[in-house]
Tab-separated table of C-alpha atoms in Angstrom:
chain	number	residue	atom	x	y	z
A	1	MET	CA	98.766	73.390	99.228
A	2	LYS	CA	98.602	69.815	99.639
A	3	SER	CA	96.483	67.667	97.500
A	4	LEU	CA	94.529	65.655	98.929
A	5	TYR	CA	95.869	62.398	98.545
A	6	THR	CA	98.947	63.607	100.057
A	7	LEU	CA	96.303	64.312	103.433
A	8	LEU	CA	94.604	61.674	103.624
A	9	VAL	CA	98.154	59.704	103.584
A	10	ALA	CA	98.812	62.137	106.629
A	11	LEU	CA	95.084	61.273	107.513
A	12	ALA	CA	95.557	57.786	107.352
A	13	ALA	CA	99.187	58.314	109.857
A	14	GLY	CA	97.140	60.088	112.284
A	15	ALA	CA	94.356	57.415	112.896
A	16	THR	CA	96.479	54.463	113.145
A	17	ALA	CA	97.856	56.204	115.870
A	18	VAL	CA	94.607	55.374	118.172
A	19	THR	CA	93.935	52.009	119.488
A	20	THR	CA	92.438	49.990	117.376
A	21	PRO	CA	90.516	46.116	116.649
A	22	ILE	CA	88.818	46.836	113.448
A	23	ASP	CA	91.459	45.676	110.514
A	24	LEU	CA	90.030	47.316	107.040
A	25	LYS	CA	91.357	46.792	103.377
A	26	LEU	CA	90.224	47.461	100.005
A	27	SER	CA	91.474	45.201	97.013
A	28	SER	CA	89.972	45.421	93.635
A	29	VAL	CA	87.242	42.836	92.265
A	30	GLY	CA	86.789	43.753	88.098
A	31	GLY	CA	85.309	46.277	86.985
A	32	SER	CA	84.772	49.978	89.086
A	33	GLN	CA	83.740	46.813	91.984
A	34	VAL	CA	85.561	47.719	95.523
A	35	LYS	CA	85.615	45.065	98.172
A	36	VAL	CA	86.065	46.029	101.906
A	37	THR	CA	87.440	43.431	103.530
A	38	ILE	CA	86.873	44.616	107.492
A	39	THR	CA	88.347	41.978	110.603
A	40	ASN	CA	88.027	42.387	114.117
A	41	THR	CA	91.599	41.603	115.571
A	42	ASN	CA	89.825	40.987	118.759
A	43	GLN	CA	90.077	37.919	119.882
A	44	ASP	CA	87.489	38.167	122.928
A	45	THR	CA	85.669	40.585	122.679
A	46	GLY	CA	82.731	40.663	119.665
A	47	TYR	CA	81.306	44.687	118.047
A	48	ASN	CA	77.875	45.466	116.469
A	49	ILE	CA	78.923	47.820	114.548
A	50	LEU	CA	76.662	51.104	113.382
A	51	LYS	CA	76.841	50.912	109.415
A	52	VAL	CA	75.387	54.700	109.229
A	53	ASN	CA	77.905	57.272	107.840
A	54	THR	CA	80.207	54.351	107.631
A	55	VAL	CA	82.600	52.146	104.868
A	56	LEU	CA	79.373	49.409	105.763
A	57	GLU	CA	76.503	51.814	104.862
A	58	ASP	CA	73.867	50.095	102.956
A	59	PHE	CA	72.471	53.284	101.154
A	60	HIS	CA	74.356	55.194	98.490
A	61	THR	CA	76.372	57.211	101.292
A	62	LYS	CA	79.556	58.667	100.403
A	63	ARG	CA	81.795	56.001	102.072
A	64	LEU	CA	84.525	55.861	99.895
A	65	THR	CA	87.761	59.198	98.991
A	66	ILE	CA	88.073	58.898	95.634
A	67	THR	CA	90.940	60.873	93.977
A	68	ASN	CA	92.163	60.881	90.126
A	69	GLY	CA	95.146	63.138	90.141
A	70	GLY	CA	95.273	64.016	93.457
A	71	THR	CA	92.102	66.261	92.936
A	72	GLU	CA	88.810	64.379	94.680
A	73	VAL	CA	86.327	62.875	92.320
A	74	ASP	CA	82.643	64.260	92.804
A	75	PHE	CA	79.821	62.153	94.162
A	76	THR	CA	75.809	62.008	93.806
A	77	GLY	CA	73.956	60.829	96.445
A	78	ILE	CA	73.487	60.893	99.859
A	79	THR	CA	76.535	62.831	101.550
A	80	GLY	CA	75.474	62.495	105.793
A	81	ALA	CA	72.344	61.456	107.216
A	82	THR	CA	71.497	62.690	111.002
A	83	TYR	CA	70.268	59.532	113.735
A	84	ILE	CA	68.817	59.585	116.636
A	85	ALA	CA	70.757	56.926	118.934
A	86	ASP	CA	68.115	55.649	120.684
A	87	GLU	CA	66.037	54.654	118.231
A	88	LEU	CA	68.245	53.461	115.669
A	89	ASP	CA	67.294	48.741	115.514
A	90	GLU	CA	69.212	46.472	114.315
A	91	GLU	CA	69.527	46.389	110.704
A	92	SER	CA	71.726	49.817	111.335
A	93	PHE	CA	74.221	47.568	112.829
A	94	PHE	CA	76.726	45.463	111.545
A	95	PRO	CA	77.920	42.310	113.885
A	96	LEU	CA	81.535	41.307	114.176
A	97	LEU	CA	82.210	38.099	116.462
A	98	PRO	CA	85.618	37.948	118.699
A	99	GLY	CA	88.093	37.475	115.748
A	100	GLN	CA	85.464	37.486	112.279
A	101	THR	CA	86.256	39.129	108.729
A	102	ARG	CA	83.539	39.367	106.776
A	103	GLU	CA	83.287	41.630	102.948
A	104	VAL	CA	81.089	44.150	101.362
A	105	VAL	CA	81.098	44.719	98.036
A	106	ILE	CA	81.194	48.666	96.652
A	107	ASP	CA	81.035	49.749	92.811
A	108	VAL	CA	82.234	53.070	92.921
A	109	ALA	CA	80.740	53.953	89.859
A	110	GLU	CA	77.810	54.220	91.357
A	111	GLY	CA	77.576	57.533	92.588
A	112	TYR	CA	81.323	58.293	92.501
A	113	TRP	CA	82.099	60.499	88.451
A	114	VAL	CA	84.899	57.806	88.080
A	115	HIS	CA	83.556	57.915	84.614
A	116	LYS	CA	84.372	61.539	84.032
A	117	THR	CA	87.546	61.829	85.195
A	118	ASP	CA	91.156	62.926	83.861
A	119	THR	CA	92.402	59.110	83.509
A	120	SER	CA	91.241	55.696	84.062
A	121	ARG	CA	93.737	55.475	87.408
A	122	HIS	CA	91.697	56.385	90.553
A	123	ASP	CA	93.384	56.342	93.792
A	124	ILE	CA	90.709	55.173	96.668
A	125	ILE	CA	90.487	55.070	100.766
A	126	ALA	CA	88.204	54.346	103.498
A	127	THR	CA	88.290	56.831	106.536
A	128	GLY	CA	86.068	57.454	109.489
A	129	TRP	CA	84.896	56.315	113.088
A	130	PHE	CA	83.086	53.373	114.242
A	131	HIS	CA	80.476	53.788	116.738
A	132	TYR	CA	79.137	50.210	118.119
A	133	ALA	CA	77.295	48.607	120.809
A	134	ALA	CA	77.921	45.538	122.375
A	135	LEU	CA	76.391	42.761	119.772
A	136	ASN	CA	73.225	41.338	120.196
A	137	SER	CA	72.236	45.228	121.311
A	138	THR	CA	71.946	48.682	119.724
A	139	GLN	CA	72.632	50.783	122.364
A	140	ILE	CA	75.289	52.516	121.378
A	141	VAL	CA	78.329	52.468	123.383
A	142	LYS	CA	78.939	56.295	124.693
A	143	ASN	CA	82.108	58.786	123.821
A	144	ASP	CA	83.985	55.434	122.794
A	145	GLY	CA	84.097	53.635	119.521
A	146	PHE	CA	87.798	53.221	116.336
A	147	PRO	CA	89.026	55.404	114.328
A	148	TYR	CA	89.514	53.381	110.366
A	149	THR	CA	91.684	53.778	108.095
A	150	SER	CA	91.763	51.623	104.924
A	151	ASN	CA	94.785	50.848	102.541
A	152	THR	CA	95.031	53.042	99.223
A	153	LEU	CA	93.595	50.980	96.302
A	154	SER	CA	95.050	52.392	92.782
A	155	ILE	CA	93.198	50.716	89.847
A	156	ASP	CA	92.510	51.550	86.244
A	157	ILE	CA	88.691	51.162	85.764
A	158	ASP	CA	87.195	51.300	82.331
A	159	GLN	CA	84.848	54.926	82.600
A	160	ALA	CA	82.235	53.727	79.230
A	161	GLU	CA	81.689	51.044	81.380
A	162	ALA	CA	81.741	53.017	84.640
A	163	LYS	CA	79.473	55.957	82.547
A	164	ILE	CA	76.801	52.601	82.104
A	165	VAL	CA	76.316	51.986	85.448
A	166	PHE	CA	76.419	55.942	87.080
A	167	ASP	CA	73.532	56.379	84.429
A	168	LYS	CA	71.466	53.334	85.245
A	169	TYR	CA	71.832	54.340	88.878
A	170	THR	CA	71.060	57.936	88.740
A	171	ALA	CA	67.751	56.451	86.752
A	172	GLN	CA	66.984	54.441	89.053
A	173	LYS	CA	67.071	56.290	92.665
A	174	LEU	CA	67.075	60.119	91.521
A	175	ALA	CA	63.751	61.430	91.178
A	176	LYS	CA	62.214	64.822	90.304
A	177	ARG	CA	62.364	67.687	92.803
A	178	VAL	CA	58.983	68.981	93.814
A	179	ASP	CA	58.184	72.847	95.898
A	180	ILE	CA	58.877	72.569	99.372
A	181	SER	CA	55.045	73.757	99.253
A	182	SER	CA	53.900	70.394	98.359
A	183	THR	CA	56.093	68.087	99.722
A	184	CYS	CA	55.708	69.962	103.606
A	185	GLU	CA	52.275	70.470	105.214
A	186	GLY	CA	50.672	71.598	107.761
A	187	SER	CA	51.952	71.591	111.283
A	188	GLU	CA	55.542	70.583	109.469
A	189	ILE	CA	55.772	73.848	107.682
A	190	THR	CA	55.262	75.822	111.031
A	191	LYS	CA	57.964	74.101	112.629
A	192	LEU	CA	60.195	73.618	109.745
A	193	LYS	CA	59.890	77.808	110.229
A	194	GLN	CA	61.094	77.882	113.530
A	195	ALA	CA	63.378	75.804	112.809
A	196	LEU	CA	65.050	77.974	110.665
A	197	MET	CA	64.973	80.845	112.159
A	198	ASP	CA	66.451	79.263	115.098
A	199	CYS	CA	69.151	77.708	112.567
A	200	LYS	CA	69.729	81.199	112.222
A	201	GLU	CA	70.626	82.678	115.694
A	202	ILE	CA	72.159	80.105	117.161
A	203	ALA	CA	74.455	79.773	114.309
A	204	HIS	CA	74.756	83.801	114.459
A	205	ASN	CA	75.169	83.071	117.861
A	206	ALA	CA	78.382	80.534	117.438
A	207	ALA	CA	79.789	82.505	114.394
A	208	GLU	CA	79.844	86.042	117.131
A	209	ASP	CA	81.567	83.755	118.910
A	210	VAL	CA	84.463	82.854	117.684
A	211	ARG	CA	86.521	85.456	117.928
A	212	GLU	CA	89.644	84.245	116.547
A	213	GLY	CA	90.148	81.201	117.850
A	214	THR	CA	89.706	82.478	121.689
A	215	SER	CA	86.755	81.429	123.261
A	216	SER	CA	86.391	78.421	125.472
A	217	TYR	CA	83.193	77.104	123.320
A	218	TYR	CA	85.299	76.952	120.274
A	219	SER	CA	88.639	75.520	121.286
A	220	LYS	CA	86.202	72.869	122.972
A	221	TYR	CA	85.893	71.434	119.353
A	222	PHE	CA	88.619	73.243	116.945
A	223	PHE	CA	92.123	74.898	116.975
A	224	ARG	CA	93.139	78.389	117.068
A	225	LEU	CA	94.540	78.240	112.892
A	226	ASP	CA	91.145	77.005	111.846
A	227	TRP	CA	89.054	80.252	113.385
A	228	GLN	CA	88.329	81.908	110.423
A	229	GLU	CA	86.553	78.713	108.116
A	230	VAL	CA	84.786	77.996	110.816
A	231	LYS	CA	83.071	81.213	111.387
A	232	GLY	CA	82.522	81.230	107.978
A	233	ARG	CA	81.043	78.251	108.178
A	234	LEU	CA	78.986	79.358	110.806
A	235	GLU	CA	78.018	82.396	109.103
A	236	ALA	CA	77.300	81.063	105.659
A	237	ILE	CA	74.868	78.713	107.734
A	238	SER	CA	73.118	81.202	109.998
A	239	SER	CA	71.976	83.236	106.444
A	240	HIS	CA	71.095	80.290	104.641
A	241	CYS	CA	68.421	79.293	107.359
A	242	GLY	CA	67.297	83.024	107.094
A	243	SER	CA	66.781	82.938	103.987
A	244	LEU	CA	63.239	80.953	103.407
A	245	GLY	CA	61.453	80.522	100.456
A	246	VAL	CA	65.276	81.306	98.038
A	247	PHE	CA	67.093	79.083	99.301
A	248	ASP	CA	69.906	77.468	97.615
A	249	ALA	CA	69.303	73.306	98.944
A	250	VAL	CA	66.046	72.379	98.152
A	251	ILE	CA	64.345	70.740	101.538
A	252	TYR	CA	61.923	67.758	101.299
A	253	CYS	CA	59.342	66.372	103.962
A	254	ARG	CA	58.594	63.667	101.871
A	255	ASP	CA	61.620	61.380	100.711
A	256	PRO	CA	61.718	62.047	96.854
A	257	TYR	CA	63.735	58.780	95.969
A	258	THR	CA	62.837	55.453	94.927
A	259	VAL	CA	64.776	54.105	98.354
A	260	SER	CA	64.435	56.049	100.781
A	261	ARG	CA	67.135	56.916	103.407
A	262	CYS	CA	64.019	57.310	105.960
A	263	THR	CA	63.287	54.198	106.061
A	264	THR	CA	65.990	53.461	108.990
A	265	ARG	CA	64.390	53.140	111.932
A	266	GLY	CA	66.019	56.691	113.886
A	267	VAL	CA	67.143	58.716	110.861
A	268	ALA	CA	65.678	62.110	111.530
A	269	ALA	CA	67.339	63.385	108.229
A	270	TYR	CA	69.639	63.305	105.750
A	271	SER	CA	71.817	65.450	102.715
A	272	ARG	CA	72.614	64.445	99.339
A	273	ASP	CA	74.917	67.744	98.032
A	274	LYS	CA	75.140	67.166	94.366
A	275	ASP	CA	70.594	67.086	94.420
A	276	ASP	CA	71.461	70.016	96.443
A	277	THR	CA	69.028	68.339	98.731
A	278	ILE	CA	68.350	68.156	102.044
A	279	VAL	CA	65.317	65.168	103.023
A	280	LEU	CA	63.264	65.375	106.656
A	281	CYS	CA	62.470	61.897	108.303
A	282	PRO	CA	59.346	61.895	110.344
A	283	ALA	CA	61.338	61.333	112.964
A	284	TYR	CA	62.513	64.710	112.100
A	285	PHE	CA	59.512	66.762	113.479
A	286	GLN	CA	59.272	64.085	116.811
A	287	LEU	CA	62.132	66.551	117.830
A	288	PRO	CA	61.983	69.077	120.113
A	289	GLY	CA	62.910	72.722	118.254
A	290	ILE	CA	65.865	73.445	120.516
A	291	ARG	CA	67.602	71.111	123.010
A	292	ARG	CA	67.582	72.542	126.641
A	293	ALA	CA	69.267	69.455	127.987
A	294	CYS	CA	73.087	69.218	127.322
A	295	ASN	CA	72.689	65.560	126.654
A	296	GLY	CA	76.164	65.790	123.845
A	297	TYR	CA	74.249	65.212	120.639
A	298	THR	CA	72.811	67.510	117.461
A	299	SER	CA	69.996	65.171	116.972
A	300	GLY	CA	68.647	66.264	119.323
A	301	SER	CA	66.383	69.086	118.347
A	302	MET	CA	65.706	69.717	115.213
A	303	ALA	CA	67.601	73.427	114.959
A	304	GLY	CA	71.078	71.039	115.730
A	305	ALA	CA	69.756	68.464	113.218
A	306	MET	CA	69.425	71.856	110.447
A	307	ILE	CA	72.882	73.023	110.854
A	308	HIS	CA	74.739	69.861	111.283
A	309	GLU	CA	72.568	68.473	107.443
A	310	LEU	CA	73.798	72.277	106.125
A	311	THR	CA	77.408	72.141	106.917
A	312	HIS	CA	76.914	68.685	104.370
A	313	MET	CA	75.719	71.469	101.515
A	314	SER	CA	78.120	73.177	98.895
A	315	ARG	CA	75.925	75.764	97.983
A	316	VAL	CA	76.506	76.457	101.575
A	317	TYR	CA	80.312	76.555	102.145
A	318	THR	CA	83.080	74.538	100.889
A	319	PRO	CA	84.202	72.635	101.613
A	320	ILE	CA	81.049	70.776	102.579
A	321	CYS	CA	81.961	68.551	105.973
A	322	SER	CA	82.252	65.076	106.712
A	323	ASP	CA	80.696	62.694	109.368
A	324	TYR	CA	83.805	62.070	111.050
A	325	ALA	CA	82.398	61.626	114.511
A	326	TYR	CA	78.884	61.987	116.392
A	327	GLY	CA	78.616	63.045	119.529
A	328	SER	CA	80.180	65.963	121.848
A	329	ALA	CA	82.649	63.459	123.420
A	330	ARG	CA	84.062	61.733	120.731
A	331	SER	CA	83.783	65.475	118.894
A	332	ALA	CA	85.995	67.065	121.177
A	333	ARG	CA	88.645	64.483	120.215
A	334	LEU	CA	89.168	65.014	117.032
A	335	CYS	CA	92.798	66.130	115.693
A	336	ARG	CA	92.990	68.967	113.484
A	337	ASP	CA	93.179	67.863	110.587
A	338	TYR	CA	89.666	66.173	110.783
A	339	ALA	CA	87.696	68.929	113.266
A	340	THR	CA	87.540	71.477	110.579
A	341	GLY	CA	86.027	69.153	108.802
A	342	ASN	CA	83.816	67.212	111.114
A	343	ALA	CA	79.740	68.522	110.421
A	344	ASP	CA	78.704	67.913	114.499
A	345	SER	CA	81.641	69.768	115.598
A	346	TYR	CA	79.653	73.246	113.920
A	347	ALA	CA	76.324	71.935	115.504
A	348	LEU	CA	77.692	71.207	118.776
A	349	TYR	CA	79.848	73.891	119.163
A	350	ALA	CA	76.365	75.738	118.438
A	351	MET	CA	73.670	74.484	120.438
A	352	ASP	CA	76.865	74.339	123.763
A	353	LEU	CA	76.703	77.520	123.616
A	354	PHE	CA	73.237	78.594	123.561
A	355	LEU	CA	72.907	75.701	125.794
A	356	GLY	CA	75.907	76.936	128.536
A	357	CYS	CA	77.236	73.030	128.061
A	358	LEU	CA	81.162	74.304	128.462
A	359	ALA	CA	81.654	71.814	130.908
A	360	LEU	CA	80.223	68.067	128.884
């Protein structure tokens, strides 16, 4: 079996095969802090890059992959967020002028369990996909974007100091859980129950459609040899959506964390795998239960968003999915190493099958 580090190197090689104007470099700035230097190598065109679910994210989202001896380091924080593209405002974007270089700093001890690893030596890499709008715009350019892959940064981290940072982070950012009944009220409960019922049916139908990777809907997003993992994940999602009351993950209709991800305009839901929580933001309850049009986005329905978030939960299925791409056009173009690990691919597959959106 390949180590995670070997896989990440392979992913990096695959990503860089696609032309991208964005150059990303990681460097150490002392302690557990890592500087991300991002450069727009295009001297003629600027980009307003979407920060959500990328290395540029402001919130404590899983922005980096950190390994210790080839094993991925645990993470406490947001593992993925579902957003409504048309509702995003300028705070969710990171403008890069032609030829411009900007920097952000990430303290990896805030959320990553680098203080608990076997050794102090850690390998850090950033991989993903940047969606973008034109400068001074928040309208994401559909069916386009750039892959990003940084260098691999190897650093020694003082684990005693990292534990102090981690403990301070968890004390400030995390709050006690409350029962779902006390966070969801009235019509929210009704809508949530229906969304879970729809999720159960739609995910089940998709699992039945897999058929050893021969389904045309399946092959739109996945590769034939991976059919067992895809089927298993969809079956697990269907099972969890049908087990209201004995749910492994706690669902909130009010954000219980002191730093609220729901304050970002356009964010409908997000998940925190290490805390076994899914948070449904006010925007989630404005969505239709099931989208009736082939618009290419899972964020257009409560059921699709629920399927997406459940792929981020290890209590549902392991390994959990990441957000490599959003939308039908981009997700359908992922290579095999990314496709089975992309959250949106599962929700899109299930919703496309349900609506008959094969050609989109």
